[in-house]
Short mmCIF file of C-alpha atoms in Angstrom, two decimals:
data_model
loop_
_atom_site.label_atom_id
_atom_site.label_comp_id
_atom_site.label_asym_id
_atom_site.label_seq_id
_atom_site.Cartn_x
_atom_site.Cartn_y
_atom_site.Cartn_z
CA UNK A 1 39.58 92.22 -15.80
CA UNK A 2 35.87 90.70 -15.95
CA UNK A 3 36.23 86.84 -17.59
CA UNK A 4 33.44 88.67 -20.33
CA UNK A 5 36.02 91.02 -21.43
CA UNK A 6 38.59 88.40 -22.09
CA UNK A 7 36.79 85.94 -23.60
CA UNK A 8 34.64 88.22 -26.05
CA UNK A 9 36.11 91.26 -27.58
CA UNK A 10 34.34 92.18 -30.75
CA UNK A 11 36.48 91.00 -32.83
CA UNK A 12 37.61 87.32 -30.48
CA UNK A 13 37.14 84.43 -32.79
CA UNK A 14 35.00 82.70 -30.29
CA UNK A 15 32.02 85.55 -31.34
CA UNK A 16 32.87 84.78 -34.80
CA UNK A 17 31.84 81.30 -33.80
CA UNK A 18 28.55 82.13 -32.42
CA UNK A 19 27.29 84.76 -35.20
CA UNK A 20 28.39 81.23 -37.48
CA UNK A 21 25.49 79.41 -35.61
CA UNK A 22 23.03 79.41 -38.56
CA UNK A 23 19.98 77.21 -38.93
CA UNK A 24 20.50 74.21 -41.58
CA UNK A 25 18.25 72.18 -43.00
CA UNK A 26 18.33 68.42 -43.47
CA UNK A 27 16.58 66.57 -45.82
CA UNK A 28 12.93 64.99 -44.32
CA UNK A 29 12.49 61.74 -42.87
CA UNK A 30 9.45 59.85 -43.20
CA UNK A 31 7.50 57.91 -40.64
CA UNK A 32 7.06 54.38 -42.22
CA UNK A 33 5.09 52.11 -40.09
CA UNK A 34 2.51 52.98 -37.51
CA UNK A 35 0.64 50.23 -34.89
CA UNK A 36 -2.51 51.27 -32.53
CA UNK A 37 -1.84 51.16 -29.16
CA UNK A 38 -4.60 51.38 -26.36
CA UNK A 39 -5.42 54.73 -24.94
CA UNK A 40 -4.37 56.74 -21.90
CA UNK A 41 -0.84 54.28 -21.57
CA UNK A 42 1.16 55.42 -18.95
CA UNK A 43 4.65 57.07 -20.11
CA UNK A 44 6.31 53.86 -18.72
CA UNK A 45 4.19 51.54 -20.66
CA UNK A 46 4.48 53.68 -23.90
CA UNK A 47 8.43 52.73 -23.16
CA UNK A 48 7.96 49.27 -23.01
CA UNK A 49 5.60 49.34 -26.16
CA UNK A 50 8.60 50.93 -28.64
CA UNK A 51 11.58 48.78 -26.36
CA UNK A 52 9.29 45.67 -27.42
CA UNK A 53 8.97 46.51 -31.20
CA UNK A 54 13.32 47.99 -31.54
CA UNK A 55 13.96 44.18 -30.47
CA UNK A 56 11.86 42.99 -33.15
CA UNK A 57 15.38 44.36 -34.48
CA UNK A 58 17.58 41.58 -32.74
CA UNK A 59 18.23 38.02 -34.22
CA UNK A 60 20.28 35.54 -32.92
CA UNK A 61 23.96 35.72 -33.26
CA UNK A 62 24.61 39.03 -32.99
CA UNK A 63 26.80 41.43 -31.23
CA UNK A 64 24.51 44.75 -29.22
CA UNK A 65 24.73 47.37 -28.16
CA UNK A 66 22.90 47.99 -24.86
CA UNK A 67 21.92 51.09 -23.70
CA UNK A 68 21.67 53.68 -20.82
CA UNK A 69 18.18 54.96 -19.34
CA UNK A 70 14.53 54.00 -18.22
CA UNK A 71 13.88 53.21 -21.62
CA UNK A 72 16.91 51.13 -22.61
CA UNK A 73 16.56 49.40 -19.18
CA UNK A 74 13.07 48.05 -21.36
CA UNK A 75 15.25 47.02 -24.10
CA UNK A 76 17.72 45.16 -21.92
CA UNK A 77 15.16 43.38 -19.61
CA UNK A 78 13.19 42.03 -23.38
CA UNK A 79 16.63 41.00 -24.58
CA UNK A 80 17.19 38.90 -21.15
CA UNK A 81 13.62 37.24 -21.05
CA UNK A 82 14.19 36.10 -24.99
CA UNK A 83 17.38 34.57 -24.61
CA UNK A 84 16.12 32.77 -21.41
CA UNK A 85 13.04 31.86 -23.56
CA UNK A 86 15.16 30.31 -26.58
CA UNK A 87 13.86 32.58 -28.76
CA UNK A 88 17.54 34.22 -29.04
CA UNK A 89 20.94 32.93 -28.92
CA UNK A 90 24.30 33.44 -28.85
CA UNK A 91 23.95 36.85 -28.44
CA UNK A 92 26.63 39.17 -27.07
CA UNK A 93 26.07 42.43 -25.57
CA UNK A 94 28.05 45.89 -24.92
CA UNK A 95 27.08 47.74 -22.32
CA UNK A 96 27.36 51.74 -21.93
CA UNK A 97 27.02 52.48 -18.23
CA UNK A 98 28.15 50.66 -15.22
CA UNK A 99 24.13 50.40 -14.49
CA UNK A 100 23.50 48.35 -17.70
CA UNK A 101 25.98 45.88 -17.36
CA UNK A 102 24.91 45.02 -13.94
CA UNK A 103 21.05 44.99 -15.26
CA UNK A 104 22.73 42.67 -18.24
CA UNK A 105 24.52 40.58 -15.89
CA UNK A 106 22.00 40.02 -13.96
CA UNK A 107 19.42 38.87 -16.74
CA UNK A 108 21.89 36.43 -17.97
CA UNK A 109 23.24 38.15 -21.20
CA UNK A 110 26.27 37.29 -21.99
CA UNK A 111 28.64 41.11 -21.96
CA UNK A 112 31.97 42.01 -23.96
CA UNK A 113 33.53 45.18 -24.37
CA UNK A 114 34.41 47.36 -28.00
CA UNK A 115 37.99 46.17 -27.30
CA UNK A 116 36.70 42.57 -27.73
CA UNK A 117 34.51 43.78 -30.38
CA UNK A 118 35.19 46.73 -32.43
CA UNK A 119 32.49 46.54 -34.69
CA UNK A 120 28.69 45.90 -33.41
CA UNK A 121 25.78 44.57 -35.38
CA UNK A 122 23.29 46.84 -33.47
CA UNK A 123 23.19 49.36 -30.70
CA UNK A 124 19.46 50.23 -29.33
CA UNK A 125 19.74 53.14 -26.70
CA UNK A 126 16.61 56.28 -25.64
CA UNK A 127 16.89 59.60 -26.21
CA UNK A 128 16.26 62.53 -24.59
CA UNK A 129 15.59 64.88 -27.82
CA UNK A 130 14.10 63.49 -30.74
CA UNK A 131 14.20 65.98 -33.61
CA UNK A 132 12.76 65.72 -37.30
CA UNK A 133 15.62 64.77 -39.03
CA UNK A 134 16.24 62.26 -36.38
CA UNK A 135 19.13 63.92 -34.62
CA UNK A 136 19.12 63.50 -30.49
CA UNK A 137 20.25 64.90 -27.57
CA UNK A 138 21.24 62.02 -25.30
CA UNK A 139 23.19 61.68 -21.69
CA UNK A 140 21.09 63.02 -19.20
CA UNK A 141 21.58 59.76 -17.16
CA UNK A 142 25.28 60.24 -17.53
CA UNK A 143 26.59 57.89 -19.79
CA UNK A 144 27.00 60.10 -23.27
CA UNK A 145 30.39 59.45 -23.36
CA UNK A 146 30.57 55.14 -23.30
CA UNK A 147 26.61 55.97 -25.23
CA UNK A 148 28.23 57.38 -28.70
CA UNK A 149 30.98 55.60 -28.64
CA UNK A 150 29.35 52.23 -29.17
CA UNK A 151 26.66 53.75 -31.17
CA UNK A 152 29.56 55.14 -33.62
CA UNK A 153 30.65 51.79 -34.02
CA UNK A 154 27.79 50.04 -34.40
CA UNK A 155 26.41 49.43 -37.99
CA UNK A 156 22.81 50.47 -37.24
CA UNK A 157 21.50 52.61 -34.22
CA UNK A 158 17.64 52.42 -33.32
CA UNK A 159 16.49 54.94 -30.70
CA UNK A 160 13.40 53.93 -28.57
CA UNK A 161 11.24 56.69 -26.94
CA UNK A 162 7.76 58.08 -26.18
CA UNK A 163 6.36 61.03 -27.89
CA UNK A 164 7.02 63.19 -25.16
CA UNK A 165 10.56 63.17 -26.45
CA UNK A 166 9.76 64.82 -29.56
CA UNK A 167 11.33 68.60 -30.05
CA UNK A 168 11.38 70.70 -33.69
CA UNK A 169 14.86 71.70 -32.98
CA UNK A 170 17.57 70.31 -30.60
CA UNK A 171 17.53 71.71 -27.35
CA UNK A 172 14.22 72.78 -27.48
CA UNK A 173 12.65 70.73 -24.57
CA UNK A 174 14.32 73.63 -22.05
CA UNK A 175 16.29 70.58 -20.56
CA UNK A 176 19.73 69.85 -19.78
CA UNK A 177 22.13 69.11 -22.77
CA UNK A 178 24.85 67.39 -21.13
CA UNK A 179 28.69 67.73 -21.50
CA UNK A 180 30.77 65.78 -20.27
CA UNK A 181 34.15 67.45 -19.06
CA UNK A 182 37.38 66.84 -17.40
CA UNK A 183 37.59 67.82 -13.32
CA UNK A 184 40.34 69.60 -13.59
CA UNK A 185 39.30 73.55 -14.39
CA UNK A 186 35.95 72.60 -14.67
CA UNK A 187 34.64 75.63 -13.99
CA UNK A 188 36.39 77.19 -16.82
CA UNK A 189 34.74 75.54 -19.49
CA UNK A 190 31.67 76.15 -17.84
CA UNK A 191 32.14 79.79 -18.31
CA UNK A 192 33.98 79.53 -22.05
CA UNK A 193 29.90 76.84 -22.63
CA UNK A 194 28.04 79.58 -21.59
CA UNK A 195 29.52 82.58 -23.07
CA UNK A 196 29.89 80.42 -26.23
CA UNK A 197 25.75 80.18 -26.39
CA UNK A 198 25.46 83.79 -25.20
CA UNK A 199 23.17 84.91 -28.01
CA UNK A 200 20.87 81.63 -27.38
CA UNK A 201 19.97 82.53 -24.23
CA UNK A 202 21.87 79.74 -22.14
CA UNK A 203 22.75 78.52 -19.24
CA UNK A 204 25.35 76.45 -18.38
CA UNK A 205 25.00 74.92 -15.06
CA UNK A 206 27.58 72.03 -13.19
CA UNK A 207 25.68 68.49 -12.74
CA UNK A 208 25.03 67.72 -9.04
CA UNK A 209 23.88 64.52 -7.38
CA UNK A 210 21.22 64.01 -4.86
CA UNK A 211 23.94 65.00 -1.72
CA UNK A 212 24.65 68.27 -3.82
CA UNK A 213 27.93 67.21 -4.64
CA UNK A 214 29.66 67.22 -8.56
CA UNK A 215 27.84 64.38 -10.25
CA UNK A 216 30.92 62.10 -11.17
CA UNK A 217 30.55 59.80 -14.26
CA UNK A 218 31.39 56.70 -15.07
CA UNK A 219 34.55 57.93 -16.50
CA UNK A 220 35.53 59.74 -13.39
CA UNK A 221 34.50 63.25 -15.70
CA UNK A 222 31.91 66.05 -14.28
CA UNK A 223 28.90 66.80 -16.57
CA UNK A 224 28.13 70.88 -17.48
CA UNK A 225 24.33 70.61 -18.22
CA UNK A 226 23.36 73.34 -21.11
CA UNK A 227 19.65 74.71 -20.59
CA UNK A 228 18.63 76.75 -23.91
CA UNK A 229 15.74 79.16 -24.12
CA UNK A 230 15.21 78.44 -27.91
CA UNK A 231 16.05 75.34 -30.03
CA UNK A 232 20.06 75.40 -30.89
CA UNK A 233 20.04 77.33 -34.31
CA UNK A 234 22.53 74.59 -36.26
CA UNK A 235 23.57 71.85 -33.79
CA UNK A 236 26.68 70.50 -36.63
CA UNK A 237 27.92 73.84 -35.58
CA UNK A 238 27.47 74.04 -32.09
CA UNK A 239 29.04 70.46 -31.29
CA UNK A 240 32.36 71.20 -33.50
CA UNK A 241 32.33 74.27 -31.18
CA UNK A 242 31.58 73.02 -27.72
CA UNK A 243 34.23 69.60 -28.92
CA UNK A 244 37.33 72.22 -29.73
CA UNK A 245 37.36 72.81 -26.09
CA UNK A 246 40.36 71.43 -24.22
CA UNK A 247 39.19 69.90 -20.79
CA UNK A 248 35.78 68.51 -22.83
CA UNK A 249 35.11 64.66 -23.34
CA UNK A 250 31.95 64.73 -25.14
CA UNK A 251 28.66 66.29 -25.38
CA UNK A 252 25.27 65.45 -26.02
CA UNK A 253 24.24 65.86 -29.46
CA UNK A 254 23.88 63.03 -31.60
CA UNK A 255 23.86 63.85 -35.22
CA UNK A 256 23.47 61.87 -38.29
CA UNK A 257 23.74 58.75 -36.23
CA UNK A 258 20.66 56.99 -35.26
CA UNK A 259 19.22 54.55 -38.02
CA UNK A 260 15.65 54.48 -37.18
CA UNK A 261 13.79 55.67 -34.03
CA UNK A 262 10.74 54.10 -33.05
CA UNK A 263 8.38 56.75 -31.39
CA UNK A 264 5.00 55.58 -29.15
CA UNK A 265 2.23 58.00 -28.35
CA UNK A 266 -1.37 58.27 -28.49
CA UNK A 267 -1.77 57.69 -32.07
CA UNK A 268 0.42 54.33 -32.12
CA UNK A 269 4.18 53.11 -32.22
CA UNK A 270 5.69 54.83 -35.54
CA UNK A 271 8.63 53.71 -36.98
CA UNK A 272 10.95 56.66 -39.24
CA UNK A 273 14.04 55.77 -40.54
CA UNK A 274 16.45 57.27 -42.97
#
């Protein structure tokens, strides 16, 4: 019998899920502060322009979270050159990818772990989605996993990005939503992701890495990278879905978490927060 049949008779809970995928509504988010910034910036240099402002975040004495991603790399390296500076101290840091801590280490900033220090002043991380009401999609570097859960347990989350990061719904950049899933029977919950998101038009592919094998994270997990056609219709929804799969870590969405994300474009660095 075709896996189709199985997984989706007409009456299989798991299409009662999808036709439960309904667009919500969040309340708006402002922008609140908006600098100039010169004209025709490269996209790395509009990085470094909102990296340098989130650390205007930082003060002395606290414990951060660092994150994963050209951007965050930014973050990390302005962290580094103010505590060698003296403009920051005792400062403790929490990496989320093997990457960062060995950028960290190597800049000097003193690194822990959430075992060490369950609770975290600040986390500042990119994002690969920015929607209006501030929700992400994050982890295409690999590192959503170790990424949300120091965010979760940090007391305020700013996300650092360039405009080009900007969608109206999650999902709707046509990229890959990463998640993150055991090796074991991989391929099965790549077939239960994409006949869950059957009626959104997408496709659920397995991460590779540049030799064509199974990308392999951090965690020793494979990643199942979700390409929509259309922005996901209510993305609460969709990640209590895609998370009540057995064999799946984590996935990509980020909802209700960030603090404030500090966007820079053409027009300026704007700050929105909630």
């Amino acid at each position: 019998m075709a896996a189709s049949s199985l997984i989706h008779p007409s009456s299989s809970p798991l299409l009662l899920r999808r036709r439960a995928l309904l667009v919500r509504r969040r309340p708006a988010v402002a922008p609140i502060r908006a600098l100039s910034v010169p004209a025709a910036l490269a996209q790395d240099d509009l990085k470094k322009l909102a990296a340098v402002r989130a650390v205007e975040y930082v003060s002395s004495g606290m414990v951060l979270g660092l994150g994963t991603g050209s951007t965050a790399a930014f973050v990390v390296a302005e962290i580094g050159a103010l505590l060698s500076s003296g403009k920051l101290s005792d400062i403790v840091g929490v990496p989320t990818s093997k990457r960062t801590y060995e950028q960290a280490l190597s800049l000097g900033i003193p690194l822990s772990t959430l075992d060490a220090h369950p609770r975290i002043d600040l986390a500042i991380d990119g994002a690969d989605e920015v929607d209006p009401d501030l929700n992400l999609v994050k982890g295409r570097g690999g590192a959503l996993l170790r990424e949300k859960m120091v965010e979760a347990a940090s007391d305020k989350f700013v996300v650092v990005a360039d405009e080009t990061k900007l969608v109206t719904g999650l999902g709707g950049s046509g990229l890959a939503m990463p998640v993150e899933v055991v090796q074991f029977c991989w391929k099965y919950n790549q077939i239960r992701l994409q006949e869950l998101f059957e009626g959104e038009g997408c496709e659920a592919k397995l991460r590779l890495d540049g030799n064509g094998k199974p990308y392999v994270t951090d965690n020793s997990n494979y990643i199942v990278d979700l390409y929509f056609k259309t922005p996901i219709k209510d993305a609460t929804a969709a990640g209590k879905e895609i998370s009540s799969f057995e064999g799946v870590v984590e996935h990509g969405l980020f909802l209700d978490m960030a603090t404030a994300v500090i966007i820079a474009g053409k027009d300026g660095v704007t700050v929105t927060a909630k």
